[in-house]
Coordinates of C-alpha atoms and ligand atoms in Angstrom, one line a residue:
M207 CA 62.7 50.6 130.2
G208 CA 64.1 54.0 129.5
G209 CA 66.4 53.2 126.5
G210 CA 66.8 55.6 123.7
L211 CA 69.2 57.3 121.4
G212 CA 68.7 61.0 120.5
T213 CA 71.1 63.7 121.7
T214 CA 71.8 62.0 125.0
P215 CA 71.5 58.2 124.7
H216 CA 70.3 56.2 127.6
Q217 CA 70.7 52.5 128.0
A218 CA 67.6 50.6 128.7
K219 CA 67.2 49.3 132.3
L220 CA 65.8 46.0 133.2
L221 CA 62.3 46.5 134.7
Y222 CA 61.3 42.9 135.2
E223 CA 63.3 39.7 134.6
W224 CA 60.1 38.0 133.5
I225 CA 56.4 38.6 133.4
P226 CA 53.6 36.2 132.3
A227 CA 52.2 37.0 128.8
G228 CA 48.9 38.0 130.4
E229 CA 50.6 40.8 132.3
L230 CA 52.1 42.5 129.1
L231 CA 49.1 44.7 128.4
P232 CA 48.3 45.8 132.0
I233 CA 52.0 46.5 132.8
T234 CA 52.2 48.5 129.6
Q235 CA 49.1 50.4 130.6
A236 CA 50.5 51.1 134.0
I237 CA 53.7 52.4 132.4
G238 CA 51.7 54.7 130.1
R239 CA 49.8 56.0 133.1
V240 CA 52.8 56.7 135.2
F241 CA 54.6 58.4 132.3
G242 CA 51.4 60.4 131.5
R243 CA 51.3 61.6 135.1
L244 CA 55.0 62.3 135.8
G245 CA 56.6 62.7 132.3
E246 CA 57.9 66.1 131.1
K247 CA 55.0 68.3 129.8
K248 CA 56.6 71.6 128.8
N249 CA 59.9 70.8 127.2
R250 CA 59.2 68.5 124.3
N251 CA 62.9 67.7 123.9
R252 CA 62.7 66.0 127.2
A253 CA 59.3 64.4 127.0
R254 CA 60.6 60.9 126.8
I255 CA 60.4 58.0 129.2
K256 CA 64.2 57.7 129.3
F257 CA 64.5 61.0 131.1
L258 CA 61.8 60.0 133.6
V259 CA 63.5 56.6 134.3
S260 CA 66.8 58.3 134.6
K261 CA 65.5 60.9 137.0
L262 CA 63.7 58.5 139.3
G263 CA 66.0 55.5 139.0
V264 CA 64.7 52.2 137.8
D265 CA 63.9 50.9 141.3
E266 CA 61.6 53.9 142.1
F267 CA 60.1 53.7 138.6
R268 CA 59.4 50.0 139.1
Q269 CA 57.7 50.7 142.4
L270 CA 55.4 53.3 140.8
I271 CA 54.5 50.8 138.0
D272 CA 53.7 48.1 140.6
D273 CA 51.6 50.5 142.6
E274 CA 49.8 51.6 139.4
R275 CA 49.3 48.0 138.3
A276 CA 47.7 47.1 141.6
I277 CA 44.9 49.7 141.2
L278 CA 44.1 49.2 137.5
P279 CA 40.6 48.0 137.1
H280 CA 40.5 44.5 135.4
D281 CA 40.0 44.4 131.6
D282 CA 39.2 41.2 129.8
R283 CA 41.1 42.4 126.8
W284 CA 44.4 42.0 128.6
T285 CA 44.2 38.2 128.0
A286 CA 41.6 37.8 125.2
F287 CA 44.3 37.8 122.5
L288 CA 46.4 35.0 124.1
P289 CA 44.7 31.9 122.6
S290 CA 45.1 33.3 119.1
A291 CA 48.6 34.5 119.7
E292 CA 49.7 31.1 121.0
A293 CA 48.0 29.3 118.1
W294 CA 49.6 31.6 115.5
E295 CA 52.2 30.1 113.2
D296 CA 54.1 31.4 110.1
E297 CA 52.8 29.9 106.9
P298 CA 55.5 29.5 104.3
A299 CA 54.2 29.9 100.7
R300 CA 56.4 27.1 99.4
P301 CA 57.8 23.8 100.9
G302 CA 61.3 23.9 102.3
A303 CA 63.8 22.0 100.0
P304 CA 67.5 21.4 99.5
E305 CA 69.3 24.3 97.8
A306 CA 69.4 24.5 94.0
A307 CA 72.9 25.2 92.5
D308 CA 74.0 28.4 90.8
D309 CA 77.7 28.9 90.3
S310 CA 77.5 32.4 88.8
P311 CA 79.7 35.0 90.5
A312 CA 76.8 37.4 91.0
F313 CA 74.7 34.7 92.8
T314 CA 77.7 33.5 94.8
E315 CA 78.4 36.9 96.2
W316 CA 74.8 37.7 96.9
R317 CA 74.3 34.3 98.5
R318 CA 77.3 35.0 100.8
T319 CA 76.2 38.3 102.2
N320 CA 72.4 38.5 101.8
V321 CA 71.2 34.9 102.6
Y322 CA 71.0 33.4 106.1
A323 CA 69.9 29.9 107.0
Q324 CA 66.7 29.7 109.0
R325 CA 66.2 27.4 111.9
Q326 CA 63.6 25.6 109.9
D327 CA 65.1 23.0 107.6
G328 CA 65.1 23.9 103.9
Y329 CA 64.5 27.7 104.4
S330 CA 66.5 30.8 104.3
T331 CA 66.0 34.5 105.2
V332 CA 67.0 36.9 102.4
T333 CA 67.9 40.5 102.7
V334 CA 66.9 42.8 99.9
A335 CA 69.6 45.5 100.3
L336 CA 68.4 49.0 99.5
P337 CA 71.3 51.4 99.2
L338 CA 70.5 54.4 101.4
G339 CA 67.1 52.9 102.1
D340 CA 65.8 53.9 98.7
V341 CA 63.3 52.0 96.6
T342 CA 61.3 53.3 93.7
S343 CA 57.5 52.8 93.4
A344 CA 58.1 50.6 90.3
Q345 CA 60.6 48.4 92.3
T346 CA 58.1 48.2 95.2
R347 CA 55.4 46.8 92.9
L348 CA 57.9 44.3 91.5
L349 CA 59.0 43.4 95.0
A350 CA 55.4 42.8 96.0
D351 CA 55.0 40.4 93.1
I352 CA 58.3 38.6 93.9
A353 CA 57.3 38.3 97.6
R354 CA 53.9 36.9 96.7
R355 CA 55.6 34.3 94.5
Y356 CA 58.2 33.1 96.9
V357 CA 57.1 33.9 100.5
G358 CA 53.5 34.9 100.5
D359 CA 52.3 38.3 101.5
N360 CA 54.8 38.9 104.4
V361 CA 57.8 41.2 104.1
R362 CA 59.7 43.1 106.8
T363 CA 61.6 46.3 106.9
T364 CA 64.7 46.5 109.0
V365 CA 66.4 49.2 111.1
E366 CA 69.2 49.1 108.6
Q367 CA 66.8 50.3 105.9
N368 CA 66.6 47.0 104.0
I369 CA 63.7 44.6 103.4
V370 CA 63.7 41.0 104.6
L371 CA 62.0 38.0 103.0
R372 CA 61.6 35.1 105.4
Y373 CA 60.8 31.5 104.6
V374 CA 62.4 31.4 101.2
S375 CA 62.7 27.8 100.1
N376 CA 66.4 27.0 99.5
A377 CA 65.4 25.5 96.2
D378 CA 64.1 28.9 95.1
L379 CA 67.2 30.9 95.9
P380 CA 68.7 31.1 92.3
A381 CA 65.3 31.9 90.8
L382 CA 64.6 34.6 93.5
H383 CA 68.0 36.1 92.7
R384 CA 67.2 36.3 89.0
D385 CA 63.9 38.0 89.7
L386 CA 65.5 40.5 92.1
T387 CA 68.2 41.2 89.6
A388 CA 65.6 42.0 87.0
A389 CA 64.0 44.5 89.5
K390 CA 67.5 45.9 90.3
L391 CA 67.1 44.7 93.8
A392 CA 69.8 42.1 94.0
E393 CA 72.5 44.4 95.5
P394 CA 74.9 42.2 97.5
G395 CA 76.7 43.4 100.7
A396 CA 73.8 43.3 103.2
G397 CA 75.1 43.7 106.7
T398 CA 78.6 44.7 105.5
I399 CA 80.5 48.0 105.8
M400 CA 78.9 48.9 102.4
D401 CA 75.4 48.7 103.9
I402 CA 75.4 52.2 105.5
T403 CA 72.4 53.5 107.4
A404 CA 71.7 57.2 106.9
C405 CA 68.9 59.4 108.0
P406 CA 67.4 61.9 105.5
G407 CA 69.7 64.7 106.8
T408 CA 69.7 68.0 104.9
D409 CA 68.1 66.4 101.8
T410 CA 64.7 66.8 103.4
C411 CA 64.9 67.2 107.1
K412 CA 64.9 70.8 108.4
L413 CA 66.8 69.8 111.5
G414 CA 69.7 68.4 109.4
I415 CA 73.0 70.1 109.8
A416 CA 75.0 68.1 107.3
S417 CA 74.3 65.8 104.4
S418 CA 74.1 62.3 105.8
R419 CA 72.8 60.8 102.6
G420 CA 75.4 62.6 100.5
L421 CA 78.1 61.3 102.8
A422 CA 76.8 57.8 102.8
A423 CA 76.6 57.8 99.0
E424 CA 80.1 59.0 98.7
L425 CA 81.4 56.4 101.2
R426 CA 79.7 53.7 99.2
T427 CA 81.2 54.9 96.0
R428 CA 84.7 55.1 97.5
M429 CA 84.5 51.7 99.2
A430 CA 83.2 50.0 96.0
R431 CA 86.6 51.0 94.5
A432 CA 88.7 50.2 97.6
S433 CA 90.5 47.0 98.3
F434 CA 90.8 47.4 102.0
I435 CA 87.2 46.2 102.7
A436 CA 88.1 42.7 101.5
D437 CA 89.5 42.0 105.0
A438 CA 86.8 40.1 106.7
A439 CA 87.0 42.1 110.0
I440 CA 86.6 45.3 108.1
E441 CA 83.8 44.0 105.9
G442 CA 81.8 43.2 109.0
L443 CA 81.9 46.7 110.4
R444 CA 78.8 48.9 110.4
I445 CA 78.7 52.6 109.5
K446 CA 75.7 54.8 110.5
V447 CA 75.2 58.4 109.7
S448 CA 72.9 61.0 111.2
G449 CA 72.5 64.5 109.8
C450 CA 72.4 66.0 113.3
F451 CA 72.7 65.0 116.9
N452 CA 69.2 63.6 117.1
S453 CA 70.5 60.2 116.1
C454 CA 67.8 59.0 113.6
G455 CA 70.7 57.3 111.8
Q456 CA 71.6 55.6 115.1
H457 CA 75.2 56.7 115.0
H458 CA 75.6 55.8 118.7
V459 CA 75.3 52.1 117.9
A460 CA 77.6 51.8 115.0
D461 CA 81.2 50.6 114.9
I462 CA 81.8 53.9 113.0
G463 CA 79.2 56.5 113.5
F464 CA 78.9 60.1 112.3
F465 CA 76.5 63.0 113.1
G466 CA 76.4 66.3 111.4
N467 CA 77.5 69.5 113.0
N468 CA 79.1 72.7 111.7
R469 CA 82.1 74.8 112.6
K470 CA 82.9 78.4 111.8
V471 CA 86.1 78.9 109.9
D472 CA 87.2 82.5 109.0
G473 CA 83.5 83.6 109.2
Y474 CA 82.3 80.7 106.9
S475 CA 80.2 77.8 108.0
V476 CA 81.9 74.5 107.2
P477 CA 80.0 71.2 107.3
H478 CA 81.5 68.7 109.8
F479 CA 80.7 65.3 111.2
Q480 CA 81.3 64.3 114.8
V481 CA 83.0 60.9 114.8
V482 CA 81.6 58.4 117.2
L483 CA 83.5 55.1 117.5
G484 CA 83.0 51.7 119.0
G485 CA 79.2 51.6 119.5
R486 CA 77.7 48.1 119.7
W487 CA 74.8 47.3 117.4
R488 CA 74.8 43.7 118.6
E489 CA 73.4 42.7 122.0
N490 CA 70.5 45.1 121.6
A491 CA 72.7 48.1 121.3
G492 CA 75.0 46.9 124.1
S493 CA 77.1 50.0 124.4
Y494 CA 77.4 53.5 122.9
G495 CA 80.2 54.8 120.8
M496 CA 82.8 57.3 122.0
A497 CA 82.8 60.8 120.4
V498 CA 86.3 61.5 119.3
G499 CA 86.0 64.9 117.7
A500 CA 84.5 66.7 114.7
I501 CA 86.1 66.4 111.2
P502 CA 85.3 68.4 108.1
S503 CA 82.7 66.5 106.1
K504 CA 84.9 66.3 103.0
R505 CA 87.5 64.4 105.0
I506 CA 85.2 61.8 106.4
P507 CA 86.0 59.2 103.7
D508 CA 89.6 59.6 104.8
V509 CA 88.6 59.0 108.4
V510 CA 87.0 55.7 107.4
E511 CA 90.0 54.6 105.4
T512 CA 92.4 55.6 108.1
L513 CA 90.5 53.8 110.9
T514 CA 89.8 50.6 108.9
T515 CA 93.3 50.1 107.5
R516 CA 94.9 50.8 110.9
F517 CA 92.4 48.4 112.6
A518 CA 93.3 45.7 110.0
S519 CA 97.0 46.1 110.7
D520 CA 96.9 46.8 114.4
R521 CA 94.3 44.5 116.0
S522 CA 95.6 41.6 118.0
G523 CA 94.2 38.2 117.0
D524 CA 90.5 38.4 116.7
E525 CA 90.2 41.6 118.7
S526 CA 86.9 43.3 118.0
F527 CA 86.7 46.9 116.7
Q528 CA 85.1 47.9 120.0
D529 CA 87.9 46.4 122.0
W530 CA 90.5 48.0 119.7
I531 CA 88.9 51.4 120.1
A532 CA 88.8 51.0 123.9
R533 CA 92.5 49.8 123.9
L534 CA 93.6 52.8 121.9
G535 CA 91.6 55.3 123.8
K536 CA 90.5 58.7 122.8
K537 CA 93.9 60.3 122.9
E538 CA 95.6 58.0 120.5
I539 CA 92.6 58.0 118.1
G540 CA 92.6 61.8 118.3
A541 CA 96.3 61.8 117.3
M542 CA 95.5 59.3 114.4
L543 CA 92.9 61.7 113.0
A544 CA 94.6 65.0 113.9
D545 CA 95.8 65.6 110.3
L546 CA 92.3 65.4 109.0
K547 CA 90.9 68.1 111.2
P548 CA 92.3 71.3 109.6
V549 CA 90.1 73.1 107.1
P550 CA 91.9 74.8 104.2
A551 CA 91.3 78.5 103.7
H552 CA 88.3 79.3 101.5
D553 CA 90.3 80.6 98.6
L554 CA 92.6 77.6 98.7
D555 CA 90.0 74.9 98.6
P556 CA 86.4 76.1 98.4
S557 CA 85.2 72.5 98.2
F558 CA 85.3 72.2 102.0
Y559 CA 82.7 74.9 102.2
V560 CA 80.2 72.9 100.1
D561 CA 78.4 69.8 101.5
W562 CA 78.2 66.4 99.7
S563 CA 75.5 66.2 97.0
D564 CA 75.1 70.0 97.0
A565 CA 76.4 72.6 94.6
R566 CA 75.7 75.5 96.8
E567 CA 78.0 77.0 99.4
Y568 CA 77.1 75.5 102.8
S569 CA 74.9 77.3 105.2
V570 CA 72.9 76.3 108.2
G571 CA 70.6 79.3 108.0
D572 CA 67.5 77.4 107.1
I573 CA 67.4 74.9 110.0
G574 CA 63.8 74.7 111.1
V575 CA 61.0 72.1 111.2
G576 CA 62.4 68.6 111.2
E577 CA 61.1 65.4 109.6
C578 CA 61.5 63.4 112.8
A579 CA 61.6 65.6 115.9
G580 CA 59.2 67.9 114.1
E581 CA 60.1 71.0 116.0
V582 CA 61.7 74.4 115.3
I583 CA 65.3 74.5 116.5
T584 CA 67.1 77.7 117.5
S585 CA 70.8 78.4 117.7
T586 CA 70.5 78.2 121.5
V587 CA 69.2 74.7 121.2
L588 CA 72.1 73.7 119.0
E589 CA 74.5 75.2 121.4
L590 CA 72.8 73.5 124.3
T591 CA 73.1 70.3 122.5
E592 CA 76.9 70.7 122.4
A593 CA 76.7 71.4 126.1
E594 CA 74.7 68.2 126.6
G595 CA 77.4 66.3 124.6
E596 CA 80.0 67.6 127.0
A597 CA 77.8 66.6 130.0
F598 CA 77.4 63.2 128.5
E599 CA 81.2 62.9 128.1
A600 CA 81.5 63.9 131.8
Q601 CA 79.3 61.0 132.8
V602 CA 81.3 58.6 130.5
A603 CA 84.5 59.7 132.1
L604 CA 83.0 59.3 135.6
D605 CA 81.9 55.7 134.7
E606 CA 85.5 55.1 133.5
G607 CA 86.9 56.4 136.8
D608 CA 88.7 59.3 135.1
L609 CA 87.6 61.9 137.6
A610 CA 89.8 64.8 136.4
R611 CA 88.4 64.4 132.9
S612 CA 84.9 64.2 134.2
D613 CA 85.4 67.4 136.2
E614 CA 86.8 69.2 133.2
R615 CA 84.0 68.1 130.8
A616 CA 81.3 69.0 133.3
Y617 CA 82.8 72.4 133.7
D618 CA 83.0 72.8 129.9
A619 CA 79.4 71.7 129.6
M620 CA 78.3 74.4 132.1
L621 CA 80.4 77.1 130.3
K622 CA 78.8 76.1 127.0
A623 CA 75.3 76.3 128.5
A624 CA 76.1 79.7 130.1
W625 CA 77.6 80.9 126.8
A626 CA 74.5 79.9 124.9
L627 CA 72.4 81.8 127.3
V628 CA 74.5 85.0 127.3
R629 CA 74.5 84.8 123.5
T630 CA 70.7 85.3 123.5
E631 CA 71.5 88.9 124.7
W632 CA 75.0 89.5 123.4
S633 CA 75.4 87.5 120.2
D634 CA 79.1 87.8 119.8
V635 CA 80.2 87.5 123.4
P636 CA 83.8 86.1 123.4
Q637 CA 84.2 82.5 124.4
H638 CA 86.5 83.3 127.2
P639 CA 85.6 81.6 130.5
D640 CA 86.1 84.8 132.6
V641 CA 83.8 86.8 130.3
I642 CA 81.2 84.1 130.0
V643 CA 81.0 83.6 133.8
R644 CA 81.0 87.3 134.5
E645 CA 78.2 88.0 132.0
F646 CA 76.2 84.9 133.1
Q647 CA 76.5 86.1 136.8
E648 CA 75.5 89.7 136.1
R649 CA 72.7 89.0 133.7
F650 CA 71.1 85.8 134.9
A651 CA 72.4 84.7 138.4
A652 CA 72.4 88.0 140.2
T653 CA 69.0 89.0 138.7
G654 CA 67.5 85.6 139.7
R655 CA 66.4 84.9 136.1
I656 CA 68.1 81.6 136.6
K657 CA 67.7 80.2 140.1
P658 CA 70.7 80.1 142.3
Q659 CA 70.6 76.4 142.8
F660 CA 71.4 76.0 139.1
T661 CA 74.0 78.8 138.8
R662 CA 76.1 78.2 141.9
A663 CA 78.1 75.2 140.7
L664 CA 79.5 77.0 137.6
I665 CA 80.4 80.1 139.5
D666 CA 82.0 78.2 142.4
R667 CA 83.9 75.9 140.0
H668 CA 85.1 78.8 137.9
T669 CA 86.2 80.8 141.0
A670 CA 88.0 77.8 142.7
G671 CA 89.6 76.5 139.5
A672 CA 90.1 72.8 138.8
P673 CA 90.4 70.7 141.9
E674 CA 93.8 69.0 142.5
A675 CA 92.2 65.6 143.1
P676 CA 88.4 65.4 142.5
T677 CA 86.7 62.7 144.5
P678 CA 84.2 60.3 143.0
E679 CA 81.5 62.2 144.9
S680 CA 82.6 65.7 143.8
A681 CA 83.0 64.6 140.2
R682 CA 79.6 63.0 140.2
I683 CA 78.0 66.1 141.7
L684 CA 79.6 68.4 139.2
A685 CA 78.4 66.1 136.3
D686 CA 74.9 66.2 137.7
E687 CA 75.1 70.0 138.2
A688 CA 76.1 70.4 134.6
Q689 CA 73.0 68.6 133.4
L690 CA 70.8 70.7 135.8
L691 CA 72.2 73.9 134.5
I692 CA 71.6 72.8 130.9
D693 CA 68.0 71.9 131.8
A694 CA 67.5 75.3 133.6
V695 CA 68.7 77.0 130.4
H696 CA 66.3 74.9 128.3
Q697 CA 63.5 75.9 130.7
F698 CA 64.5 79.6 130.5
E699 CA 64.4 79.4 126.7
I700 CA 61.0 77.9 126.8
R701 CA 59.7 80.6 129.2
E702 CA 61.1 83.3 127.1
A703 CA 59.6 81.8 124.0
G704 CA 56.2 81.7 125.8
A705 CA 56.6 85.3 126.7
T706 CA 57.5 86.4 123.2
G707 CA 55.1 84.1 121.4
A708 CA 58.0 82.4 119.5
V709 CA 57.5 78.8 118.6
H710 CA 59.9 76.1 120.0
Ligands
LIG97 S1 66.4 65.1 113.0 FE1 66.8 63.0 112.5 S2 66.4 62.8 110.3 FE2 66.7 65.0 110.8 S3 68.9 65.4 110.4 FE3 68.7 65.0 112.6 S4 69.1 62.8 112.8 FE4 68.6 63.2 110.6

């Protein structure tokens, strides 16, 4: 329970090791009721089970579920589906059979990357790779015909924006490939570094900050020309791109992930992507990537090339990308990418001020209603998201036992949250800690507009300076305090919006 990506990813916690099939529906009902009762109601950004599980802890959450389950009135429908569920079986359209031969290079390559043996003898699963997840209506009709011919009426979509056909008889693979080729649906490279996942981004999502699809298309084009992806370890990496921190492109669980943000350079907005490395898409998203800094969008292809070529030459034995990233650590990776961070002046290279797949000068002025989160977003929310990113990093550092870094990131998170708040009244307040804390104290703490239990930690930490040797307890408390202050600022923003009638 409680897993989720989004701005602050949470790993799912084990609620029960095992439950009988007949308990699936009542337990789910109990979970729904507990969440309905205790889940966040005012701040839609936090109306997720992951926040409730995180707040209560999984043990207390489980106790609430058990208590709720015990008082649920019995419903026959909880188990009525079981006989038919147990009797259900896949029905292949065609008999399984030995594979038919086709030595053509196109078939061989597609067979290598897009076809997987099934457990059932004589059958394979075939991935229809859809670059950027796109498929036309004409292709969809052809695909329906093809699916009907080879596998019946069952196709599946995947989280990697492809379509999967199961129970393809091995004898049919060459014929299926020919039919997919005629429909322009026989792209090889499924599950490889070329198979990039990208959310809609600024193409159509009003929450988008940078062009995720534009970047993904550019990466595909460049990699198609590059020789470095021939290395098997590189070919197997996954790239995922989100247009903003909301993580619809699942950047947290990619070997190489990116999410859009922007930076001001000489008064101009410049599209950037935050680089997130070493996430695990296997093992049910077994771990999240590490944010290593924002890079101008136009240099992201160089980031991919730098990382992959260095990984190819540097890894020891069969070291995984995740282990390699962990071995190098943030500092060395930062040094590796440092040359890619600077943005040339506008008059020297205006291309940096234009996003991928866009002819216009970049601007974030029209951020608004999103495709996915579906809400209006303000600059305060954007800034709070950065603060949340810092608070997240503080927690990561805490987990890693790096207490000084955790303390510093938690302090930065609180400063960012305070700055976002002060900016609602003084838009160009300098980003100097003394000024931020002074203004925050005078405008919000001393006036009680933000309650003292949320303001004290920042003011105390700023006054006392960095501790010489933070303890695990003090670092943990500061990391928690950072999140509480961020939440308090979110709440303040919502209250203010209610008072002014603004929509959030
Ligand atoms: S809200 Fe989702 S779809 Fe929209 S840009 Fe952000 S990550 Fe992409």
